[in-house]
mmCIF file of C-alpha atoms in Angstrom:
data_model
loop_
_atom_site.group_PDB
_atom_site.id
_atom_site.type_symbol
_atom_site.label_atom_id
_atom_site.label_comp_id
_atom_site.label_asym_id
_atom_site.label_seq_id
_atom_site.Cartn_x
_atom_site.Cartn_y
_atom_site.Cartn_z
ATOM 1 C CA MET P 29 21.597 2.794 41.985
ATOM 2 C CA PRO P 30 23.409 5.127 39.448
ATOM 3 C CA ILE P 31 20.120 7.867 37.803
ATOM 4 C CA SER P 32 20.869 7.880 34.428
ATOM 5 C CA LEU P 33 21.284 4.538 33.273
ATOM 6 C CA MET P 34 19.818 4.141 30.021
ATOM 7 C CA THR P 35 16.250 3.112 30.094
ATOM 8 C CA GLY P 36 14.922 0.037 28.899
ATOM 9 C CA CYS P 37 11.389 -1.475 30.251
ATOM 10 C CA SER P 38 11.422 -5.083 29.518
ATOM 11 C CA GLN P 39 8.557 -6.945 27.005
ATOM 12 C CA ALA P 40 9.416 -10.548 27.865
ATOM 13 C CA PRO P 41 6.637 -12.613 30.503
ATOM 14 C CA ALA P 42 5.611 -11.051 33.510
ATOM 15 C CA HIS P 43 7.268 -13.707 35.267
ATOM 16 C CA PRO P 44 10.352 -15.426 32.798
ATOM 17 C CA THR P 45 11.224 -18.873 34.121
ATOM 18 C CA PHE P 46 14.610 -20.316 34.599
ATOM 19 C CA ALA P 47 14.257 -22.006 31.985
ATOM 20 C CA GLN P 48 13.528 -18.856 29.371
ATOM 21 C CA ASP P 49 16.305 -16.763 30.638
ATOM 22 C CA LEU P 50 17.873 -19.852 30.286
ATOM 23 C CA ALA P 51 16.906 -19.250 26.778
ATOM 24 C CA LEU P 52 17.336 -15.802 26.306
ATOM 25 C CA LEU P 53 20.234 -15.510 28.032
ATOM 26 C CA SER P 54 22.025 -18.305 25.901
ATOM 27 C CA ARG P 55 21.874 -16.428 22.529
ATOM 28 C CA HIS P 56 25.147 -13.462 22.819
ATOM 29 C CA GLN P 57 26.017 -14.806 26.584
ATOM 30 C CA SER P 58 27.607 -18.862 28.197
ATOM 31 C CA PRO P 59 25.972 -18.168 31.655
ATOM 32 C CA ILE P 60 27.384 -20.835 34.148
ATOM 33 C CA VAL P 61 24.320 -22.386 36.183
ATOM 34 C CA LEU P 62 24.999 -23.965 39.193
ATOM 35 C CA GLU P 63 22.729 -26.116 41.044
ATOM 36 C CA ASP P 64 21.736 -28.507 43.589
ATOM 37 C CA GLY P 65 18.198 -29.908 43.072
ATOM 38 C CA PRO P 66 15.543 -27.469 41.844
ATOM 39 C CA ARG P 67 17.475 -25.183 43.947
ATOM 40 C CA LYS P 68 19.619 -23.205 41.193
ATOM 41 C CA VAL P 69 21.296 -19.791 40.268
ATOM 42 C CA MET P 70 23.226 -18.771 36.793
ATOM 43 C CA VAL P 71 25.963 -16.223 36.657
ATOM 44 C CA LEU P 72 27.031 -14.374 33.053
ATOM 45 C CA ALA P 73 31.300 -14.589 33.184
ATOM 46 C CA GLU P 74 30.351 -11.869 31.257
ATOM 47 C CA LEU P 75 29.574 -8.749 32.904
ATOM 48 C CA GLN P 76 31.577 -9.601 36.393
ATOM 49 C CA GLY P 77 30.246 -13.209 37.372
ATOM 50 C CA ARG P 78 27.090 -11.096 37.749
ATOM 51 C CA VAL P 79 24.480 -13.372 39.187
ATOM 52 C CA MET P 80 21.773 -12.482 36.770
ATOM 53 C CA VAL P 81 18.456 -14.506 38.349
ATOM 54 C CA SER P 82 17.569 -17.923 41.181
ATOM 55 C CA THR P 83 14.492 -20.380 41.148
ATOM 56 C CA ALA P 84 14.086 -22.622 44.079
ATOM 57 C CA ARG P 85 12.151 -23.984 41.801
ATOM 58 C CA GLY P 86 13.366 -25.543 39.020
ATOM 59 C CA ASP P 87 13.463 -24.727 34.749
ATOM 60 C CA GLN P 88 10.100 -24.802 34.609
ATOM 61 C CA GLY P 89 9.924 -22.378 38.801
ATOM 62 C CA ASP P 90 9.770 -19.104 38.247
ATOM 63 C CA SER P 91 13.282 -16.799 38.131
ATOM 64 C CA HIS P 92 13.852 -14.063 41.144
ATOM 65 C CA GLY P 93 15.785 -10.962 40.274
ATOM 66 C CA TRP P 94 15.267 -8.128 37.140
ATOM 67 C CA ILE P 95 17.167 -7.675 34.838
ATOM 68 C CA ASN P 96 16.753 -6.099 31.383
ATOM 69 C CA ARG P 97 15.507 -9.357 28.813
ATOM 70 C CA ASP P 98 14.988 -6.953 26.431
ATOM 71 C CA TYR P 99 18.420 -5.604 25.432
ATOM 72 C CA LEU P 100 19.585 -8.925 27.334
ATOM 73 C CA ALA P 101 18.643 -10.653 24.036
ATOM 74 C CA GLN P 102 20.594 -8.573 21.957
ATOM 75 C CA ALA P 103 23.603 -8.618 21.065
ATOM 76 C CA GLU P 104 25.047 -5.151 20.999
ATOM 77 C CA ARG P 105 26.630 -4.359 25.311
ATOM 78 C CA VAL P 106 26.881 -0.838 26.442
ATOM 79 C CA SER P 107 28.284 0.678 29.218
ATOM 80 C CA SER P 108 25.067 3.194 29.837
ATOM 81 C CA ALA P 109 22.501 0.383 30.228
ATOM 82 C CA ALA P 110 20.690 -0.666 33.702
ATOM 83 C CA VAL P 111 21.344 -3.855 32.531
ATOM 84 C CA GLY P 112 19.919 -5.348 36.636
ATOM 85 C CA GLY P 113 20.204 -9.019 37.912
ATOM 86 C CA ALA P 114 20.150 -10.719 41.173
ATOM 87 C CA ASP P 115 23.981 -9.880 43.096
ATOM 88 C CA ARG P 116 25.978 -7.049 40.880
ATOM 89 C CA LEU P 117 29.307 -5.579 41.810
ATOM 90 C CA SER P 118 30.018 -1.598 41.855
ATOM 91 C CA PHE P 119 32.152 0.198 43.308
ATOM 92 C CA GLY P 120 32.243 3.461 45.406
ATOM 93 C CA PRO P 121 31.906 6.438 46.196
ATOM 94 C CA GLU P 122 29.086 7.562 43.759
ATOM 95 C CA THR P 123 29.334 10.970 43.898
ATOM 96 C CA GLY P 124 31.362 14.402 45.625
ATOM 97 C CA PRO P 125 34.888 14.927 45.171
ATOM 98 C CA TYR P 126 36.293 10.995 45.096
ATOM 99 C CA SER P 127 33.439 9.772 42.690
ATOM 100 C CA LEU P 128 34.009 6.675 40.275
ATOM 101 C CA PHE P 129 30.865 7.119 38.362
ATOM 102 C CA PHE P 130 32.273 10.775 36.797
ATOM 103 C CA GLU P 131 35.249 11.737 34.745
ATOM 104 C CA PRO P 132 37.026 14.645 36.381
ATOM 105 C CA GLY P 133 36.088 18.402 36.040
ATOM 106 C CA VAL P 134 32.316 17.986 34.625
ATOM 107 C CA GLU P 135 30.159 18.676 36.438
ATOM 108 C CA GLN P 136 28.233 15.423 38.420
ATOM 109 C CA THR P 137 24.542 15.601 36.439
ATOM 110 C CA GLY P 138 22.667 12.451 36.376
ATOM 111 C CA ASP P 139 23.247 13.547 32.607
ATOM 112 C CA ASN P 140 26.996 13.377 32.669
ATOM 113 C CA VAL P 141 27.401 9.846 35.031
ATOM 114 C CA ARG P 142 29.943 7.614 33.151
ATOM 115 C CA PHE P 143 30.329 3.999 33.653
ATOM 116 C CA GLN P 144 34.011 2.611 33.685
ATOM 117 C CA PRO P 145 34.386 -0.759 31.913
ATOM 118 C CA ALA P 146 34.703 -2.431 35.493
ATOM 119 C CA ILE P 147 31.454 -2.155 36.867
ATOM 120 C CA SER P 148 29.774 -2.509 32.694
ATOM 121 C CA THR P 149 31.171 -4.032 29.929
ATOM 122 C CA GLN P 150 34.339 -5.164 31.076
ATOM 123 C CA PRO P 151 33.471 -9.682 31.373
ATOM 124 C CA TYR P 152 35.667 -11.932 33.874
ATOM 125 C CA GLN P 153 37.527 -14.587 33.607
ATOM 126 C CA LEU P 154 36.474 -18.552 35.062
ATOM 127 C CA LEU P 155 39.498 -19.177 37.308
ATOM 128 C CA HIS P 156 37.047 -22.571 39.137
ATOM 129 C CA ARG P 157 33.647 -23.784 38.850
ATOM 130 C CA THR P 158 31.796 -26.811 40.597
ATOM 131 C CA ASP P 159 28.003 -27.472 40.871
ATOM 132 C CA THR P 160 28.024 -24.883 43.388
ATOM 133 C CA GLU P 161 30.605 -23.264 43.223
ATOM 134 C CA ALA P 162 32.590 -20.196 40.595
ATOM 135 C CA VAL P 163 35.419 -19.137 40.822
ATOM 136 C CA PHE P 164 36.429 -15.019 38.226
ATOM 137 C CA SER P 165 39.167 -13.088 38.009
ATOM 138 C CA GLN P 166 40.076 -10.204 35.849
ATOM 139 C CA GLN P 167 41.924 -7.135 37.071
ATOM 140 C CA VAL P 168 40.460 -3.738 36.680
ATOM 141 C CA GLN P 169 41.330 0.151 36.517
ATOM 142 C CA LEU P 170 39.131 2.653 37.586
ATOM 143 C CA GLU P 171 39.243 7.136 37.493
ATOM 144 C CA ASN P 172 37.636 9.744 40.077
ATOM 145 C CA TYR P 173 37.104 12.456 40.191
ATOM 146 C CA GLN P 174 40.331 13.390 41.851
ATOM 147 C CA GLY P 175 42.198 12.141 38.380
ATOM 148 C CA GLN P 176 43.148 9.830 40.526
ATOM 149 C CA VAL P 177 43.565 5.657 38.503
ATOM 150 C CA ILE P 178 42.413 2.879 40.837
ATOM 151 C CA GLU P 179 44.030 -1.136 39.991
ATOM 152 C CA LEU P 180 43.085 -3.974 41.816
ATOM 153 C CA ASP P 181 43.203 -7.611 40.963
ATOM 154 C CA VAL P 182 39.266 -8.574 41.485
ATOM 155 C CA LYS P 183 38.112 -12.247 42.941
ATOM 156 C CA ARG P 184 34.714 -12.637 42.766
ATOM 157 C CA SER P 185 32.853 -16.030 43.814
ATOM 158 C CA ILE P 186 29.306 -16.690 43.689
ATOM 159 C CA HIS P 187 28.600 -19.964 45.937
ATOM 160 C CA LEU P 188 25.632 -21.264 46.056
ATOM 161 C CA LEU P 189 23.984 -22.430 49.567
ATOM 162 C CA ASP P 190 22.026 -26.127 51.400
ATOM 163 C CA ALA P 191 20.057 -24.950 54.408
ATOM 164 C CA ASN P 192 22.595 -25.588 56.479
ATOM 165 C CA HIS P 193 24.560 -22.950 55.769
ATOM 166 C CA ILE P 194 21.153 -20.608 55.555
ATOM 167 C CA GLU P 195 20.484 -21.936 58.719
ATOM 168 C CA ASN P 196 24.343 -20.204 59.637
ATOM 169 C CA ALA P 197 24.145 -17.474 58.196
ATOM 170 C CA LEU P 198 20.683 -16.377 59.635
ATOM 171 C CA LYS P 199 21.032 -18.340 63.119
ATOM 172 C CA VAL P 200 18.208 -20.919 62.906
ATOM 173 C CA GLU P 201 16.260 -23.184 61.585
ATOM 174 C CA LEU P 202 14.116 -23.252 58.571
ATOM 175 C CA PRO P 203 10.667 -23.480 59.074
ATOM 176 C CA GLN P 204 8.758 -26.488 57.123
ATOM 177 C CA GLY P 205 6.888 -26.253 54.298
ATOM 178 C CA LEU P 206 9.171 -23.536 52.787
ATOM 179 C CA ASP P 207 10.825 -23.796 48.648
ATOM 180 C CA TYR P 208 14.356 -21.497 48.827
ATOM 181 C CA VAL P 209 17.025 -20.767 46.792
ATOM 182 C CA GLY P 210 20.054 -19.185 48.142
ATOM 183 C CA PHE P 211 24.049 -17.195 47.345
ATOM 184 C CA LYS P 212 26.648 -15.814 48.438
ATOM 185 C CA ALA P 213 28.597 -13.593 46.948
ATOM 186 C CA GLN P 214 31.624 -12.138 47.955
ATOM 187 C CA THR P 215 34.626 -10.273 46.169
ATOM 188 C CA GLU P 216 38.363 -9.571 47.333
ATOM 189 C CA ILE P 217 39.681 -6.968 45.732
ATOM 190 C CA THR P 218 43.954 -6.812 46.460
ATOM 191 C CA ASN P 219 45.499 -2.825 45.160
ATOM 192 C CA THR P 220 47.812 -3.585 43.027
ATOM 193 C CA GLY P 221 48.854 0.150 42.018
ATOM 194 C CA ARG P 222 49.062 3.338 44.804
ATOM 195 C CA ALA P 223 48.362 4.006 47.951
ATOM 196 C CA MET P 224 44.427 4.934 48.410
ATOM 197 C CA ARG P 225 44.643 7.790 50.770
ATOM 198 C CA ASP P 226 41.855 10.040 52.162
ATOM 199 C CA GLU P 227 42.495 13.650 50.549
ATOM 200 C CA THR P 228 43.050 11.321 46.826
ATOM 201 C CA GLY P 229 40.598 8.571 47.379
ATOM 202 C CA LEU P 230 39.592 5.816 49.230
ATOM 203 C CA ILE P 231 36.923 3.351 47.189
ATOM 204 C CA SER P 232 33.957 0.663 49.028
ATOM 205 C CA LEU P 233 32.526 -2.677 47.437
ATOM 206 C CA TRP P 234 29.369 -2.036 46.365
ATOM 207 C CA HIS P 235 27.256 -5.133 45.576
ATOM 208 C CA LEU P 236 23.597 -4.720 44.418
ATOM 209 C CA GLY P 237 20.289 -7.282 43.807
ATOM 210 C CA ALA P 238 18.137 -5.886 41.145
ATOM 211 C CA PHE P 239 14.455 -7.653 41.900
ATOM 212 C CA GLU P 240 11.115 -7.700 40.482
ATOM 213 C CA THR P 241 8.147 -5.537 42.307
ATOM 214 C CA SER P 242 4.289 -5.125 43.107
ATOM 215 C CA PRO P 243 1.847 -2.660 44.532
ATOM 216 C CA HIS P 244 2.610 -4.090 47.453
ATOM 217 C CA ASN P 245 6.294 -5.299 48.196
ATOM 218 C CA THR P 246 7.740 -3.940 51.939
ATOM 219 C CA VAL P 247 11.804 -3.849 52.069
ATOM 220 C CA VAL P 248 12.112 -3.795 55.547
ATOM 221 C CA ILE P 249 15.141 -3.319 57.300
ATOM 222 C CA PRO P 250 15.669 -3.828 61.196
ATOM 223 C CA THR P 251 18.243 -1.213 62.945
ATOM 224 C CA ARG P 252 19.840 -0.479 66.441
ATOM 225 C CA GLY P 253 20.508 2.733 68.167
ATOM 226 C CA GLN P 254 16.012 4.339 67.595
ATOM 227 C CA PRO P 255 16.700 5.366 64.048
ATOM 228 C CA THR P 256 13.775 8.173 63.591
ATOM 229 C CA GLY P 257 14.743 8.533 60.047
ATOM 230 C CA VAL P 258 17.000 7.423 57.169
ATOM 231 C CA THR P 259 18.758 10.032 54.100
ATOM 232 C CA PRO P 260 17.177 10.618 51.677
ATOM 233 C CA TYR P 261 20.179 10.136 48.309
ATOM 234 C CA PHE P 262 18.333 12.781 45.512
ATOM 235 C CA ASN P 263 14.721 13.638 46.392
ATOM 236 C CA ASP P 264 12.256 13.068 49.741
ATOM 237 C CA THR P 265 11.487 10.833 51.321
ATOM 238 C CA ARG P 266 7.629 9.897 51.492
ATOM 239 C CA ALA P 267 5.616 9.205 54.216
ATOM 240 C CA SER P 268 3.293 6.760 51.614
ATOM 241 C CA HIS P 269 7.020 4.628 50.839
ATOM 242 C CA THR P 270 8.759 5.326 54.489
ATOM 243 C CA LYS P 271 7.930 4.670 57.709
ATOM 244 C CA VAL P 272 10.098 3.801 61.262
ATOM 245 C CA VAL P 273 8.064 2.345 62.910
ATOM 246 C CA ASP P 274 9.493 -0.114 66.866
ATOM 247 C CA GLY P 275 12.476 0.618 65.730
ATOM 248 C CA THR P 276 11.859 -1.188 62.313
ATOM 249 C CA VAL P 277 12.708 0.166 58.762
ATOM 250 C CA TYR P 278 9.858 -0.168 56.578
ATOM 251 C CA TYR P 279 9.741 1.265 52.904
ATOM 252 C CA ARG P 280 7.005 0.287 50.377
ATOM 253 C CA ALA P 281 9.598 -1.384 46.964
ATOM 254 C CA ASP P 282 7.051 -0.640 44.500
ATOM 255 C CA ALA P 283 8.540 0.654 41.252
ATOM 256 C CA GLN P 284 6.799 3.816 41.541
ATOM 257 C CA TYR P 285 8.152 6.356 43.606
ATOM 258 C CA MET P 286 11.903 6.900 41.699
ATOM 259 C CA ASN P 287 13.613 6.405 45.381
ATOM 260 C CA LYS P 288 16.668 5.933 47.529
ATOM 261 C CA ILE P 289 16.886 6.204 51.227
ATOM 262 C CA GLY P 290 20.848 4.274 53.212
ATOM 263 C CA LEU P 291 21.664 3.385 56.826
ATOM 264 C CA PRO P 292 24.489 5.050 58.297
ATOM 265 C CA PRO P 293 26.671 2.545 60.318
ATOM 266 C CA GLU P 294 25.913 3.615 63.842
ATOM 267 C CA HIS P 295 21.700 1.810 62.827
ATOM 268 C CA THR P 296 23.266 -1.345 60.597
ATOM 269 C CA VAL P 297 22.236 -4.709 61.466
ATOM 270 C CA PRO P 298 24.008 -7.086 58.777
ATOM 271 C CA LEU P 299 19.526 -7.820 57.290
ATOM 272 C CA MET P 300 17.123 -6.307 55.252
ATOM 273 C CA GLY P 301 14.661 -8.250 53.807
ATOM 274 C CA ALA P 302 11.569 -7.442 51.303
ATOM 275 C CA TRP P 303 8.314 -9.831 51.104
ATOM 276 C CA ASP P 304 6.319 -8.831 48.390
ATOM 277 C CA PRO P 305 2.401 -11.095 48.752
ATOM 278 C CA ALA P 306 1.733 -10.540 45.167
ATOM 279 C CA LEU P 307 5.119 -13.284 44.103
ATOM 280 C CA GLU P 308 4.505 -14.805 47.753
ATOM 281 C CA ARG P 309 8.025 -14.514 48.566
ATOM 282 C CA LEU P 310 9.918 -13.248 50.649
ATOM 283 C CA THR P 311 13.345 -12.318 50.422
ATOM 284 C CA LEU P 312 16.393 -11.803 53.535
ATOM 285 C CA ILE P 313 19.211 -9.986 52.918
ATOM 286 C CA VAL P 314 23.096 -10.644 54.582
ATOM 287 C CA PHE P 315 25.912 -8.626 54.285
ATOM 288 C CA SER P 316 29.837 -8.595 56.389
ATOM 289 C CA PHE P 317 29.821 -5.998 58.465
ATOM 290 C CA ASP P 318 32.111 -4.696 60.527
ATOM 291 C CA PRO P 319 30.629 -2.993 64.500
ATOM 292 C CA ALA P 320 33.491 -1.115 65.396
ATOM 293 C CA ALA P 321 33.571 1.139 61.478
ATOM 294 C CA ARG P 322 32.528 4.259 61.539
ATOM 295 C CA ARG P 323 33.967 4.743 57.996
ATOM 296 C CA TYR P 324 31.879 4.636 54.552
ATOM 297 C CA VAL P 325 32.255 6.603 51.370
ATOM 298 C CA ASN P 326 28.945 9.001 50.971
ATOM 299 C CA SER P 327 27.311 8.595 47.198
ATOM 300 C CA THR P 328 23.998 11.179 48.430
ATOM 301 C CA TRP P 329 22.933 13.494 45.863
ATOM 302 C CA LEU P 330 20.841 16.201 48.034
ATOM 303 C CA PRO P 331 23.826 18.919 48.995
ATOM 304 C CA GLY P 332 23.826 20.016 52.147
ATOM 305 C CA LYS P 333 26.306 20.230 54.676
ATOM 306 C CA HIS P 334 26.038 16.690 54.875
ATOM 307 C CA SER P 335 25.742 15.912 51.336
ATOM 308 C CA ALA P 336 28.686 13.755 50.440
ATOM 309 C CA GLN P 337 31.049 16.909 48.224
ATOM 310 C CA HIS P 338 30.773 18.302 52.007
ATOM 311 C CA ALA P 339 31.140 14.300 54.398
ATOM 312 C CA PRO P 340 32.251 12.670 51.784
ATOM 313 C CA TYR P 341 33.524 9.868 54.519
ATOM 314 C CA LYS P 342 30.097 9.842 56.028
ATOM 315 C CA GLY P 343 27.869 7.917 53.934
ATOM 316 C CA ASP P 344 25.407 4.503 54.519
ATOM 317 C CA VAL P 345 26.008 0.843 54.244
ATOM 318 C CA THR P 346 22.133 -0.128 52.577
ATOM 319 C CA ASN P 347 20.380 1.021 50.836
ATOM 320 C CA VAL P 348 17.003 0.547 48.879
ATOM 321 C CA PHE P 349 16.478 2.073 46.011
ATOM 322 C CA ASN P 350 13.496 2.339 44.159
ATOM 323 C CA ASP P 351 12.514 2.701 40.101
ATOM 324 C CA GLY P 352 9.913 4.654 39.022
ATOM 325 C CA LEU P 353 9.133 7.759 36.728
ATOM 326 C CA MET P 354 11.503 10.014 35.621
ATOM 327 C CA ASP P 355 10.498 13.561 34.352
ATOM 328 C CA ASP P 356 10.507 12.494 30.650
ATOM 329 C CA GLY P 357 7.854 9.155 31.669
ATOM 330 C CA GLU P 358 10.745 6.611 31.093
ATOM 331 C CA ARG P 359 11.588 4.329 33.645
ATOM 332 C CA PHE P 360 15.000 2.656 34.350
ATOM 333 C CA GLY P 361 13.148 -1.384 34.903
ATOM 334 C CA PRO P 362 10.312 -2.115 36.506
ATOM 335 C CA PHE P 363 12.828 -3.109 40.135
ATOM 336 C CA TYR P 364 14.046 -2.610 42.930
ATOM 337 C CA GLU P 365 17.764 -3.250 43.677
ATOM 338 C CA LEU P 366 18.307 -4.280 48.169
ATOM 339 C CA GLU P 367 23.491 -2.887 48.795
ATOM 340 C CA SER P 368 24.772 -2.977 50.590
ATOM 341 C CA SER P 369 28.439 -1.709 51.002
ATOM 342 C CA SER P 370 31.987 -2.062 52.613
ATOM 343 C CA PRO P 371 33.446 0.528 54.494
ATOM 344 C CA ALA P 372 36.259 3.385 53.329
ATOM 345 C CA LEU P 373 39.108 1.476 52.171
ATOM 346 C CA GLN P 374 42.550 2.419 53.399
ATOM 347 C CA LEU P 375 44.843 -0.288 51.341
ATOM 348 C CA ALA P 376 48.266 0.400 50.469
ATOM 349 C CA ARG P 377 49.944 -1.438 47.777
ATOM 350 C CA GLY P 378 49.324 -5.463 48.208
ATOM 351 C CA GLU P 379 46.870 -5.386 50.396
ATOM 352 C CA SER P 380 43.466 -6.149 50.260
ATOM 353 C CA ALA P 381 39.613 -6.618 51.404
ATOM 354 C CA HIS P 382 37.192 -7.982 51.369
ATOM 355 C CA HIS P 383 32.505 -7.910 51.429
ATOM 356 C CA GLN P 384 29.945 -10.439 50.695
ATOM 357 C CA GLN P 385 26.430 -10.791 50.633
ATOM 358 C CA THR P 386 23.845 -13.787 50.302
ATOM 359 C CA THR P 387 20.897 -13.190 48.739
ATOM 360 C CA LEU P 388 18.086 -15.312 50.400
ATOM 361 C CA HIS P 389 14.409 -16.749 48.949
ATOM 362 C CA PHE P 390 11.059 -18.082 50.826
ATOM 363 C CA GLN P 391 7.880 -19.460 48.495
ATOM 364 C CA GLY P 392 5.765 -21.937 50.145
ATOM 365 C CA ASP P 393 3.277 -21.185 53.565
ATOM 366 C CA ARG P 394 2.539 -17.938 54.493
ATOM 367 C CA GLN P 395 2.395 -18.841 58.573
ATOM 368 C CA ALA P 396 5.735 -21.003 57.505
ATOM 369 C CA LEU P 397 7.364 -17.961 56.170
ATOM 370 C CA SER P 398 5.247 -15.782 59.012
ATOM 371 C CA LYS P 399 7.313 -17.484 60.897
ATOM 372 C CA LEU P 400 10.699 -16.696 59.342
ATOM 373 C CA ALA P 401 10.628 -13.218 58.632
ATOM 374 C CA LYS P 402 9.174 -13.910 62.742
ATOM 375 C CA ALA P 403 12.473 -15.045 63.274
ATOM 376 C CA THR P 404 14.551 -12.829 61.471
ATOM 377 C CA LEU P 405 13.142 -9.824 61.013
ATOM 378 C CA GLY P 406 12.008 -9.296 64.266
ATOM 379 C CA VAL P 407 7.650 -9.016 62.244
ATOM 380 C CA SER P 408 5.392 -10.564 61.191
ATOM 381 C CA LEU P 409 4.232 -11.040 57.558
ATOM 382 C CA ASP P 410 0.556 -9.169 58.801
ATOM 383 C CA THR P 411 3.026 -6.288 60.531
ATOM 384 C CA ILE P 412 4.801 -6.426 58.173
ATOM 385 C CA GLU P 413 1.857 -5.863 56.009
ATOM 386 C CA ARG P 414 0.710 -4.040 58.071
ATOM 387 C CA PRO P 415 1.820 -0.025 57.243
ATOM 388 C CA PHE P 416 1.222 0.600 54.030
ATOM 389 C CA ALA P 417 -1.672 -0.491 53.660
ATOM 390 C CA GLN P 418 -3.439 2.382 53.472
ATOM 391 C CA ALA P 419 -0.532 4.369 51.765
ATOM 392 C CA ALA P 420 -0.658 8.127 51.601
ATOM 393 C CA ASP P 421 0.916 10.056 48.495
ATOM 394 C CA THR P 422 2.991 12.473 51.019
ATOM 395 C CA THR P 423 6.095 13.982 52.231
ATOM 396 C CA ASP P 424 7.476 13.136 55.918
#
């Protein structure tokens, strides 16, 4: 999550319905709605085939996904706006010698961040759609901090999932008594320009999902290899917001502390989730991951020997961004983000790569939700709520 996006706190209802969001986005765009009974997903070709919101409970059900409703109610589009969306495509790295977010030669500070059209205002073309799938494409150009121009054919597909697809993704049987909605977002790129090389800059495919939050919303990241901590991105982690307990990372994503963390490949399993007791919603994210891959672009903002500047291909697979007040008293949302990235891509001309992220939301009986959390994340809802029951505002 870049830290100099144009802010825009939405004054929309606390829990907008899917129908309300559809009406709002229809003012200046042409939303595509994928649906299967009460399960619906809304996608915009105008914003790179971005998934905006979803619902498990029909038109009058709550929307899942934070979007900047005040901004989207207007006709004008600017590249620096914090738009949000339940799954959007970006490209890494954000910082370092091969950054895609700074013009060549400028100081890499928040005030100088740029958002190229390929990840902000460039519309995609709708190639194909059914009731449950939409496929988009576009030819894009990106310039990195070295002045290298990267040319890509991008194909992006959004697929609304049924119960069988969800059970296959999670490798568990869904408990009875739950409402659910799930979608898979897959991005495939083909290099149509010069070969990508280490010394001129590799890129990654970066999927980000922005969601509304509450004071006790907790992200859960199962791990391997017993990590003792997480990667900080632009400020310190705090014990009030980050804990590692028995090999599981817990993160309080409450939009009250501007912060971002990451987890490197050696500690990654292709699953993370979040439990929000106020919204009574369990979210699970499944993403493509190759355990043998070790090189990921580095987008940290902090200096040091592990910085993006000094270790550009020693980055993270997963990230959590937590919104919060900035120095000027403004905030982006409030929202939090669950993010995953492909490995660093070294593509010759004509070569292709892909990344996918599957987003699943569950609502309903707490016992059934806890059973699902235990079967997937390895912990019950009671266990998830425990680390920050009496959170202290101290620095790790």
